[in-house]
CSV table of C-alpha atoms (C1' of nucleotides) in Angstrom, one decimal:
chain,number,residue,atom,x,y,z
A,1,MET,CA,-4.9,18.4,19.8
A,2,ALA,CA,-6.1,16.4,16.9
A,3,ARG,CA,-2.6,15.5,16.0
A,4,ARG,CA,-2.9,11.9,17.3
A,5,LYS,CA,-6.1,11.0,15.5
A,6,ARG,CA,-4.9,12.6,12.3
A,7,ASP,CA,-1.6,10.8,12.4
A,8,HIS,CA,-3.1,7.5,13.2
A,9,LEU,CA,-5.5,7.9,10.3
A,10,VAL,CA,-2.7,8.7,7.9
A,11,GLU,CA,-0.6,5.7,9.1
A,12,THR,CA,-3.5,3.3,8.9
A,13,ALA,CA,-4.3,4.6,5.4
A,14,LEU,CA,-0.8,4.1,4.1
A,15,GLY,CA,-0.7,0.5,5.4
A,16,LEU,CA,-3.9,-0.3,3.6
A,17,PHE,CA,-2.9,1.5,0.4
A,18,MET,CA,0.3,-0.5,0.3
A,19,ARG,CA,-1.4,-3.8,0.8
A,20,ASP,CA,-4.4,-3.3,-1.5
A,21,GLY,CA,-3.6,-0.3,-3.6
A,22,PHE,CA,-4.9,3.2,-3.6
A,23,HIS,CA,-8.0,2.8,-5.8
A,24,ALA,CA,-8.9,-0.6,-4.4
A,25,THR,CA,-8.9,0.7,-0.8
A,26,GLY,CA,-12.2,2.4,0.1
A,27,ILE,CA,-12.6,5.2,2.6
A,28,ASP,CA,-14.9,3.0,4.8
A,29,ARG,CA,-12.3,0.4,5.3
A,30,ILE,CA,-9.7,2.9,6.3
A,31,LEU,CA,-12.1,4.4,8.8
A,32,ALA,CA,-13.1,1.0,10.2
A,33,GLU,CA,-9.4,0.0,10.6
A,34,ALA,CA,-8.4,3.3,12.2
A,35,GLY,CA,-11.5,3.5,14.4
A,36,VAL,CA,-12.3,7.0,13.2
A,37,ALA,CA,-15.5,8.6,12.1
A,38,LYS,CA,-16.0,9.6,8.5
A,39,MET,CA,-16.5,13.3,9.4
A,40,THR,CA,-13.2,13.3,11.2
A,41,LEU,CA,-11.5,12.4,8.0
A,42,TYR,CA,-13.3,15.1,6.0
A,43,ASN,CA,-12.6,17.7,8.7
A,44,ASN,CA,-8.9,17.0,8.3
A,45,PHE,CA,-8.7,16.3,4.6
A,46,HIS,CA,-10.9,17.7,1.9
A,47,SER,CA,-10.8,14.5,-0.2
A,48,LYS,CA,-9.4,11.0,-0.4
A,49,GLU,CA,-6.7,12.3,-2.7
A,50,ALA,CA,-5.6,14.8,-0.1
A,51,LEU,CA,-5.3,11.9,2.4
A,52,ILE,CA,-3.2,10.0,-0.1
A,53,VAL,CA,-0.9,13.0,-0.6
A,54,ALA,CA,-0.6,13.4,3.2
A,55,ALA,CA,0.3,9.8,3.6
A,56,LEU,CA,3.0,10.0,1.0
A,57,GLU,CA,4.5,13.2,2.4
A,58,ARG,CA,4.5,11.7,5.9
A,59,HIS,CA,6.2,8.6,4.6
A,60,ASP,CA,8.6,10.6,2.6
A,61,ALA,CA,10.1,12.3,5.7
A,62,ALA,CA,10.1,9.1,7.7
A,63,PHE,CA,11.8,7.0,5.0
A,64,VAL,CA,14.5,9.5,4.2
A,65,ASP,CA,15.3,9.8,7.9
A,66,TRP,CA,15.4,6.1,8.3
A,67,LEU,CA,17.6,5.6,5.2
A,68,GLN,CA,20.2,8.2,6.2
A,69,SER,CA,20.4,6.9,9.8
A,70,ARG,CA,20.8,3.3,8.6
A,71,VAL,CA,23.5,4.2,6.1
A,72,GLU,CA,25.4,6.3,8.7
A,73,ALA,CA,25.2,3.5,11.2
A,74,LEU,CA,26.3,0.8,8.7
A,75,ALA,CA,29.4,2.6,7.3
A,76,ASP,CA,31.8,5.5,7.9
A,77,ALA,CA,33.9,5.9,4.8
A,78,PRO,CA,32.0,7.7,2.0
A,79,GLY,CA,32.7,5.0,-0.5
A,80,ASP,CA,31.4,2.4,1.9
A,81,ARG,CA,28.3,4.4,2.5
A,82,LEU,CA,27.4,4.2,-1.2
A,83,LEU,CA,27.3,0.4,-0.8
A,84,ALA,CA,25.6,0.6,2.6
A,85,LEU,CA,22.7,2.1,0.7
A,86,PHE,CA,22.1,-1.4,-0.6
A,87,ASP,CA,22.5,-3.0,2.8
A,88,ALA,CA,19.8,-0.7,4.2
A,89,LEU,CA,17.7,-1.5,1.1
A,90,ASP,CA,18.1,-5.2,1.8
A,91,GLU,CA,16.8,-4.8,5.3
A,92,TRP,CA,13.7,-3.1,4.0
A,93,VAL,CA,12.8,-5.2,0.9
A,94,SER,CA,13.6,-8.5,2.5
A,95,GLY,CA,11.1,-7.9,5.3
A,96,ASP,CA,7.9,-10.0,5.5
A,97,ASP,CA,5.8,-6.9,5.4
A,98,TYR,CA,7.4,-5.5,2.2
A,99,HIS,CA,4.7,-4.6,-0.3
A,100,GLY,CA,6.8,-2.5,-2.7
A,101,CYS,CA,7.7,1.1,-2.7
A,102,PRO,CA,4.7,3.3,-1.9
A,103,PHE,CA,5.9,6.0,-4.2
A,104,MET,CA,6.3,3.7,-7.2
A,105,LYS,CA,2.8,2.4,-6.6
A,106,ALA,CA,1.5,5.9,-6.4
A,107,CYS,CA,3.1,6.8,-9.7
A,108,GLY,CA,1.7,3.6,-11.2
A,109,GLU,CA,-1.9,4.3,-10.2
A,110,PHE,CA,-1.7,8.1,-10.8
A,111,ASP,CA,-0.1,8.1,-14.2
A,112,ASP,CA,-0.3,11.8,-15.0
A,113,VAL,CA,2.8,13.6,-13.9
A,114,GLU,CA,0.7,16.7,-13.1
A,115,ASP,CA,-1.4,14.8,-10.7
A,116,PRO,CA,-0.8,15.9,-7.1
A,117,VAL,CA,-0.3,12.3,-6.0
A,118,HIS,CA,2.3,11.6,-8.8
A,119,ALA,CA,4.0,14.9,-8.0
A,120,ALA,CA,4.3,14.1,-4.3
A,121,ALA,CA,5.8,10.7,-5.0
A,122,LEU,CA,8.2,12.1,-7.6
A,123,ALA,CA,9.4,14.7,-5.1
A,124,HIS,CA,10.3,11.9,-2.7
A,125,LYS,CA,12.3,10.1,-5.4
A,126,ARG,CA,14.2,13.3,-6.2
A,127,ARG,CA,15.1,13.6,-2.5
A,128,VAL,CA,16.5,10.1,-2.4
A,129,PHE,CA,18.4,10.7,-5.6
A,130,ILE,CA,19.9,13.9,-4.1
A,131,TYR,CA,21.1,11.9,-1.1
A,132,VAL,CA,22.7,9.3,-3.3
A,133,ARG,CA,24.5,12.1,-5.2
A,134,GLU,CA,25.7,13.7,-2.0
A,135,LEU,CA,27.2,10.3,-1.0
A,136,ALA,CA,28.8,10.0,-4.5
A,137,GLU,CA,30.3,13.5,-4.1
A,138,ALA,CA,31.7,12.7,-0.7
A,139,ALA,CA,33.2,9.5,-2.1
A,140,GLY,CA,35.1,11.6,-4.6
A,141,ALA,CA,33.4,10.3,-7.7
A,142,ASP,CA,34.6,11.7,-11.0
A,143,ASP,CA,31.0,12.5,-12.1
A,144,PRO,CA,28.9,12.2,-9.0
A,145,ALA,CA,25.6,12.8,-10.8
A,146,ARG,CA,26.3,10.1,-13.3
A,147,LEU,CA,27.3,7.5,-10.7
A,148,ALA,CA,24.3,8.5,-8.5
A,149,GLY,CA,22.0,8.1,-11.5
A,150,GLU,CA,23.3,4.6,-12.2
A,151,LEU,CA,23.1,3.5,-8.6
A,152,PHE,CA,19.7,5.0,-8.4
A,153,LEU,CA,18.6,2.8,-11.3
A,154,LEU,CA,19.9,-0.3,-9.4
A,155,ILE,CA,18.1,0.9,-6.2
A,156,GLU,CA,14.7,1.4,-8.0
A,157,GLY,CA,15.2,-1.8,-9.9
A,158,ALA,CA,15.8,-3.8,-6.7
A,159,MET,CA,12.7,-2.3,-5.1
A,160,ILE,CA,10.4,-3.3,-8.0
A,161,VAL,CA,12.0,-6.7,-8.7
A,162,ALA,CA,11.8,-7.6,-5.0
A,163,GLN,CA,8.2,-6.6,-5.0
A,164,MET,CA,7.3,-8.6,-8.0
A,165,THR,CA,9.3,-11.7,-7.2
A,166,ARG,CA,9.6,-11.6,-3.4
A,167,ASP,CA,13.1,-12.9,-4.0
A,168,ARG,CA,15.1,-12.0,-0.9
A,169,SER,CA,18.4,-12.0,-2.6
A,170,THR,CA,17.5,-9.1,-4.9
A,171,ALA,CA,19.1,-6.3,-2.9
A,172,ARG,CA,22.3,-8.3,-2.5
A,173,ARG,CA,22.5,-8.7,-6.3
A,174,ALA,CA,22.0,-5.0,-6.7
A,175,ARG,CA,24.8,-4.4,-4.2
A,176,ALA,CA,27.1,-6.7,-6.2
A,177,ALA,CA,26.5,-4.7,-9.3
A,178,ALA,CA,26.9,-1.4,-7.4
A,179,GLU,CA,30.3,-2.6,-6.2
A,180,VAL,CA,31.5,-2.9,-9.8
A,181,LEU,CA,30.1,0.5,-10.8
A,182,VAL,CA,31.6,2.2,-7.7
A,183,ALA,CA,35.0,0.6,-8.2
A,184,ALA,CA,35.1,1.5,-11.9
A,185,THR,CA,34.4,5.2,-11.1
A,186,LEU,CA,36.7,5.5,-8.1
A,187,THR,CA,39.7,3.8,-9.6
A,188,ALA,CA,39.3,5.8,-12.8
A,189,SER,CA,39.8,9.1,-11.1
B,1,MET,CA,-15.0,-16.2,-36.1
B,2,ALA,CA,-15.1,-14.1,-33.0
B,3,ARG,CA,-11.4,-13.8,-33.0
B,4,ARG,CA,-11.4,-10.3,-34.3
B,5,LYS,CA,-13.9,-8.9,-31.7
B,6,ARG,CA,-12.1,-10.7,-28.9
B,7,ASP,CA,-8.7,-9.4,-29.9
B,8,HIS,CA,-9.9,-5.9,-30.3
B,9,LEU,CA,-11.5,-6.0,-26.9
B,10,VAL,CA,-8.3,-7.2,-25.3
B,11,GLU,CA,-6.2,-4.6,-27.0
B,12,THR,CA,-8.5,-1.8,-26.1
B,13,ALA,CA,-8.6,-3.0,-22.5
B,14,LEU,CA,-4.8,-3.1,-22.2
B,15,GLY,CA,-4.5,0.5,-23.5
B,16,LEU,CA,-7.0,1.8,-21.0
B,17,PHE,CA,-5.5,-0.3,-18.2
B,18,MET,CA,-2.1,1.3,-18.9
B,19,ARG,CA,-3.3,4.8,-19.0
B,20,ASP,CA,-5.7,4.7,-16.0
B,21,GLY,CA,-4.9,1.6,-14.1
B,22,PHE,CA,-6.6,-1.7,-13.7
B,23,HIS,CA,-9.0,-0.9,-10.8
B,24,ALA,CA,-9.6,2.6,-12.0
B,25,THR,CA,-10.8,1.4,-15.5
B,26,GLY,CA,-14.3,0.2,-15.5
B,27,ILE,CA,-15.8,-2.4,-17.8
B,28,ASP,CA,-18.2,0.1,-19.3
B,29,ARG,CA,-15.5,2.4,-20.5
B,30,ILE,CA,-13.6,-0.5,-22.1
B,31,LEU,CA,-16.8,-1.6,-23.9
B,32,ALA,CA,-17.6,1.9,-25.1
B,33,GLU,CA,-14.1,2.4,-26.4
B,34,ALA,CA,-14.0,-1.0,-28.1
B,35,GLY,CA,-17.6,-0.6,-29.4
B,36,VAL,CA,-18.6,-4.0,-28.0
B,37,ALA,CA,-21.6,-5.2,-26.1
B,38,LYS,CA,-21.3,-6.2,-22.5
B,39,MET,CA,-22.6,-9.7,-23.1
B,40,THR,CA,-19.9,-10.2,-25.7
B,41,LEU,CA,-17.3,-9.6,-23.0
B,42,TYR,CA,-18.9,-12.0,-20.6
B,43,ASN,CA,-19.3,-14.6,-23.3
B,44,ASN,CA,-15.6,-14.6,-23.9
B,45,PHE,CA,-14.3,-14.0,-20.4
B,46,HIS,CA,-15.9,-15.0,-17.2
B,47,SER,CA,-14.8,-12.0,-15.3
B,48,LYS,CA,-12.9,-8.7,-15.5
B,49,GLU,CA,-9.9,-10.4,-13.9
B,50,ALA,CA,-9.9,-13.0,-16.7
B,51,LEU,CA,-9.8,-10.1,-19.2
B,52,ILE,CA,-6.9,-8.6,-17.4
B,53,VAL,CA,-5.0,-11.9,-17.5
B,54,ALA,CA,-5.8,-12.3,-21.2
B,55,ALA,CA,-4.5,-8.8,-21.9
B,56,LEU,CA,-1.3,-9.5,-20.0
B,57,GLU,CA,-0.7,-12.9,-21.7
B,58,ARG,CA,-1.3,-11.3,-25.1
B,59,HIS,CA,1.1,-8.5,-24.4
B,60,ASP,CA,3.6,-10.9,-23.0
B,61,ALA,CA,4.0,-12.7,-26.3
B,62,ALA,CA,3.9,-9.5,-28.4
B,63,PHE,CA,6.5,-7.8,-26.2
B,64,VAL,CA,9.0,-10.6,-26.1
B,65,ASP,CA,8.7,-11.0,-29.9
B,66,TRP,CA,9.3,-7.3,-30.4
B,67,LEU,CA,12.2,-7.2,-28.0
B,68,GLN,CA,14.0,-10.2,-29.6
B,69,SER,CA,13.5,-8.9,-33.1
B,70,ARG,CA,14.8,-5.4,-32.2
B,71,VAL,CA,17.8,-6.8,-30.4
B,72,GLU,CA,18.7,-9.0,-33.3
B,73,ALA,CA,18.2,-6.2,-35.7
B,74,LEU,CA,20.4,-3.8,-33.7
B,75,ALA,CA,23.4,-6.0,-33.1
B,76,ASP,CA,25.0,-9.2,-34.3
B,77,ALA,CA,27.8,-10.0,-31.8
B,78,PRO,CA,26.4,-11.6,-28.6
B,79,GLY,CA,28.2,-9.1,-26.4
B,80,ASP,CA,26.7,-6.2,-28.4
B,81,ARG,CA,23.3,-7.7,-28.1
B,82,LEU,CA,23.4,-7.5,-24.3
B,83,LEU,CA,23.8,-3.7,-24.8
B,84,ALA,CA,21.3,-3.6,-27.6
B,85,LEU,CA,18.7,-4.6,-25.0
B,86,PHE,CA,19.0,-1.1,-23.7
B,87,ASP,CA,18.8,0.5,-27.1
B,88,ALA,CA,15.5,-1.3,-27.7
B,89,LEU,CA,14.4,-0.4,-24.2
B,90,ASP,CA,15.2,3.2,-25.0
B,91,GLU,CA,13.0,3.1,-28.1
B,92,TRP,CA,10.1,1.9,-25.9
B,93,VAL,CA,10.3,4.0,-22.7
B,94,SER,CA,11.2,7.2,-24.6
B,95,GLY,CA,8.0,7.1,-26.6
B,96,ASP,CA,5.3,9.6,-26.1
B,97,ASP,CA,2.8,6.9,-25.3
B,98,TYR,CA,4.9,5.2,-22.7
B,99,HIS,CA,2.9,4.6,-19.5
B,100,GLY,CA,5.2,2.3,-17.7
B,101,CYS,CA,5.5,-1.5,-17.9
B,102,PRO,CA,2.1,-3.2,-17.8
B,103,PHE,CA,3.4,-6.1,-15.9
B,104,MET,CA,4.9,-3.9,-13.2
B,105,LYS,CA,1.7,-2.1,-12.8
B,106,ALA,CA,-0.2,-5.3,-12.6
B,107,CYS,CA,2.0,-6.6,-9.8
B,108,GLY,CA,1.6,-3.2,-8.1
B,109,GLU,CA,-2.2,-3.3,-8.1
B,110,PHE,CA,-2.4,-7.1,-7.4
B,111,ASP,CA,0.0,-7.4,-4.6
B,112,ASP,CA,-0.6,-11.1,-3.7
B,113,VAL,CA,1.9,-13.3,-5.5
B,114,GLU,CA,-0.8,-16.1,-5.7
B,115,ASP,CA,-3.2,-13.8,-7.5
B,116,PRO,CA,-3.7,-14.9,-11.1
B,117,VAL,CA,-2.9,-11.4,-12.4
B,118,HIS,CA,0.3,-11.1,-10.4
B,119,ALA,CA,1.3,-14.6,-11.5
B,120,ALA,CA,0.7,-13.8,-15.2
B,121,ALA,CA,2.8,-10.7,-14.9
B,122,LEU,CA,5.6,-12.5,-13.0
B,123,ALA,CA,5.7,-15.2,-15.7
B,124,HIS,CA,6.4,-12.6,-18.3
B,125,LYS,CA,9.2,-11.1,-16.3
B,126,ARG,CA,10.7,-14.6,-15.9
B,127,ARG,CA,10.6,-15.0,-19.7
B,128,VAL,CA,12.4,-11.7,-20.2
B,129,PHE,CA,15.0,-12.7,-17.6
B,130,ILE,CA,15.6,-16.0,-19.4
B,131,TYR,CA,16.2,-14.2,-22.7
B,132,VAL,CA,18.8,-11.9,-21.0
B,133,ARG,CA,20.5,-14.9,-19.5
B,134,GLU,CA,20.6,-16.6,-22.9
B,135,LEU,CA,22.3,-13.5,-24.3
B,136,ALA,CA,24.8,-13.5,-21.4
B,137,GLU,CA,25.5,-17.2,-22.1
B,138,ALA,CA,26.1,-16.5,-25.8
B,139,ALA,CA,28.4,-13.6,-24.9
B,140,GLY,CA,30.5,-16.1,-22.9
B,141,ALA,CA,30.0,-14.5,-19.5
B,142,ASP,CA,31.7,-16.2,-16.6
B,143,ASP,CA,28.5,-16.4,-14.6
B,144,PRO,CA,25.6,-15.7,-17.0
B,145,ALA,CA,22.9,-15.9,-14.4
B,146,ARG,CA,24.7,-13.3,-12.3
B,147,LEU,CA,25.3,-10.9,-15.1
B,148,ALA,CA,21.8,-11.4,-16.4
B,149,GLY,CA,20.4,-10.7,-12.9
B,150,GLU,CA,22.3,-7.5,-12.6
B,151,LEU,CA,21.4,-6.3,-16.1
B,152,PHE,CA,17.8,-7.3,-15.4
B,153,LEU,CA,17.8,-4.9,-12.4
B,154,LEU,CA,19.0,-2.1,-14.6
B,155,ILE,CA,16.3,-2.9,-17.2
B,156,GLU,CA,13.5,-2.9,-14.6
B,157,GLY,CA,15.0,0.2,-12.9
B,158,ALA,CA,15.0,2.0,-16.2
B,159,MET,CA,11.4,1.1,-16.9
B,160,ILE,CA,10.1,2.3,-13.5
B,161,VAL,CA,12.3,5.4,-13.4
B,162,ALA,CA,11.3,6.4,-16.9
B,163,GLN,CA,7.7,6.0,-15.9
B,164,MET,CA,7.9,8.1,-12.8
B,165,THR,CA,10.1,10.9,-14.2
B,166,ARG,CA,9.4,10.8,-17.9
B,167,ASP,CA,13.1,11.5,-18.3
B,168,ARG,CA,14.1,10.4,-21.8
B,169,SER,CA,17.7,9.8,-21.0
B,170,THR,CA,16.9,7.1,-18.5
B,171,ALA,CA,17.5,4.1,-20.7
B,172,ARG,CA,20.8,5.6,-22.0
B,173,ARG,CA,22.0,5.9,-18.4
B,174,ALA,CA,21.1,2.3,-17.8
B,175,ARG,CA,23.0,1.4,-20.9
B,176,ALA,CA,26.1,3.2,-19.7
B,177,ALA,CA,26.0,1.3,-16.4
B,178,ALA,CA,25.4,-2.0,-18.3
B,179,GLU,CA,28.5,-1.3,-20.4
B,180,VAL,CA,30.6,-1.3,-17.2
B,181,LEU,CA,29.0,-4.5,-15.9
B,182,VAL,CA,29.4,-6.3,-19.2
B,183,ALA,CA,33.0,-5.2,-19.6
B,184,ALA,CA,33.9,-6.2,-16.1
B,185,THR,CA,32.5,-9.7,-16.6
B,186,LEU,CA,33.9,-10.4,-20.1
B,187,THR,CA,37.4,-9.1,-19.4
B,188,ALA,CA,37.5,-11.1,-16.1
B,189,SER,CA,37.0,-14.4,-17.9
C,1,DT,C1',-18.3,24.7,35.9
C,2,DG,C1',-19.3,26.6,31.4
C,3,DT,C1',-18.1,26.9,26.6
C,4,DA,C1',-16.0,25.9,22.3
C,5,DA,C1',-13.9,22.7,19.6
C,6,DA,C1',-13.3,18.2,18.1
C,7,DC,C1',-15.1,13.7,17.5
C,8,DT,C1',-18.9,10.1,16.8
C,9,DA,C1',-22.9,7.9,14.8
C,10,DT,C1',-26.0,7.4,11.4
C,11,DA,C1',-28.4,8.2,7.4
C,12,DC,C1',-28.3,9.3,2.8
C,13,DA,C1',-27.5,11.4,-2.0
C,14,DG,C1',-25.7,10.4,-6.2
C,15,DC,C1',-22.8,7.9,-8.7
C,16,DT,C1',-20.1,3.8,-10.5
C,17,DC,C1',-18.9,-0.8,-10.3
C,18,DT,C1',-19.3,-6.0,-11.8
C,19,DG,C1',-22.1,-9.3,-13.4
C,20,DT,C1',-26.8,-11.1,-15.0
C,21,DA,C1',-31.3,-11.4,-17.5
C,22,DT,C1',-34.0,-10.8,-21.5
C,23,DA,C1',-35.4,-9.8,-25.9
C,24,DC,C1',-33.9,-9.2,-30.5
C,25,DA,C1',-31.1,-9.0,-35.1
C,26,DG,C1',-28.0,-11.0,-38.6
C,27,DC,C1',-26.3,-14.9,-40.7
C,28,DA,C1',-24.6,-19.7,-42.0
C,29,DG,C1',-25.9,-24.1,-43.4
C,30,DA,C1',-29.3,-28.1,-44.1
D,1,DT,C1',-37.8,-22.2,-43.9
D,2,DC,C1',-35.8,-24.0,-39.8
D,3,DT,C1',-32.0,-24.2,-36.5
D,4,DG,C1',-28.1,-22.7,-34.1
D,5,DC,C1',-24.6,-19.4,-33.3
D,6,DT,C1',-22.8,-14.8,-32.4
D,7,DG,C1',-23.4,-10.4,-31.3
D,8,DT,C1',-26.4,-6.2,-29.8
D,9,DA,C1',-29.2,-3.3,-26.8
D,10,DT,C1',-31.2,-2.4,-22.6
D,11,DA,C1',-32.5,-2.9,-18.1
D,12,DC,C1',-31.5,-4.1,-13.7
D,13,DA,C1',-29.8,-6.3,-9.2
D,14,DG,C1',-26.8,-5.7,-5.6
D,15,DA,C1',-22.9,-3.8,-3.9
D,16,DG,C1',-19.4,-0.3,-3.1
D,17,DC,C1',-17.7,4.2,-3.8
D,18,DT,C1',-16.9,9.4,-2.3
D,19,DG,C1',-18.7,13.0,0.0
D,20,DT,C1',-22.4,15.6,2.8
D,21,DA,C1',-25.9,16.5,6.4
D,22,DT,C1',-27.5,16.3,10.9
D,23,DA,C1',-27.7,15.6,15.6
D,24,DG,C1',-25.6,14.1,19.7
D,25,DT,C1',-21.3,13.2,22.6
D,26,DT,C1',-16.8,13.7,24.5
D,27,DT,C1',-12.8,16.5,25.5
D,28,DA,C1',-9.9,20.5,26.5
D,29,DC,C1',-9.4,24.3,28.9
D,30,DA,C1',-10.2,28.8,31.1
DNA sequence: TGTAAACTATACAGCTCTGTATACAGCAGA
DNA sequence: TCTGCTGTATACAGAGCTGTATAGTTTACA
């Protein structure tokens, strides 16, 4: 099957998109890096935009799986898992190869909410938010959606600040703030 | 003087960069929109990158001035001014013409921290952080840098989430979280 | 071993990009 | 009127871009 080639193409593309941006990365460079012919690309995707969407969708599934498995490995109690979100985040954004969140970058370069690329990225963010809300519900928060919304802002804030500053303490600072928010909600109930 | 033409060019460029992105916006479109000849651009800036940096530097000053004046108009007490930051933020990100924070977008498209564009954007973010820290100091926070760092994460998180989702309640949610963090710090001292 | 599908290589069409070159117009001041 | 400055208009060089066309090669599998 062509699964291998296709997957390799999508993975290579995402790596280059992250480092250099979507518009700044040309098809030819992706093909050269992946060692794939141009016609193979256009036999699998009908445009560069379709390749971008495929890359985002693939990374969506991989990232959510990774996040959930890390959180579950790092903590057992529901309340602790809300904070383990930030430990997992720290592992990611403090890495040497961190180039920011692909989905944020996609929304930045494709501003229109109706754009398929923006929509795919936004769908991913919604999935992450839902996971945070489920953790908040499990932790017995008074208003899980509200707590999740606030923690989500800290998560996204840490991602973008870590990308801009490359400061490795960013996620830990977000965790410290999250501790206050979680404690305030759980003791209030 | 040529000040007028130059300023108009920079303003037009920033507007287009925000809507369509830096790489996706060509010189020719900027010139057409601004009604300026190409040679006028290259007599004032030695490259497109220089124009981008100029646009960011100009917006840096304008934005910080606007933010400070809004915060001072919205609240008097130092503690209230920390929260007024989020009210001002709300005015901005809830507007119809909000297309995200220019400095975030710049860091997204110019990933390398050494890049002049990234550096200019980062310098702006540092200025905003310093202002937040000054407000935290004036409010008598125990650890002003820590509180400012946490509030800064909420501010940046609100900017990026509002851009991705176009949800107009984003900044208010950030404010609610900020209230908890501010209260926790001020009552602890 | 024969056949169909998938992949490669290469050339190219048509467009857009940044940046430069050149010729010209308007205008201020001596 | 001459000079110098600023801006305009236009053409163009050289590169890169997405996407297509065409012909040949490899691979999978019955």
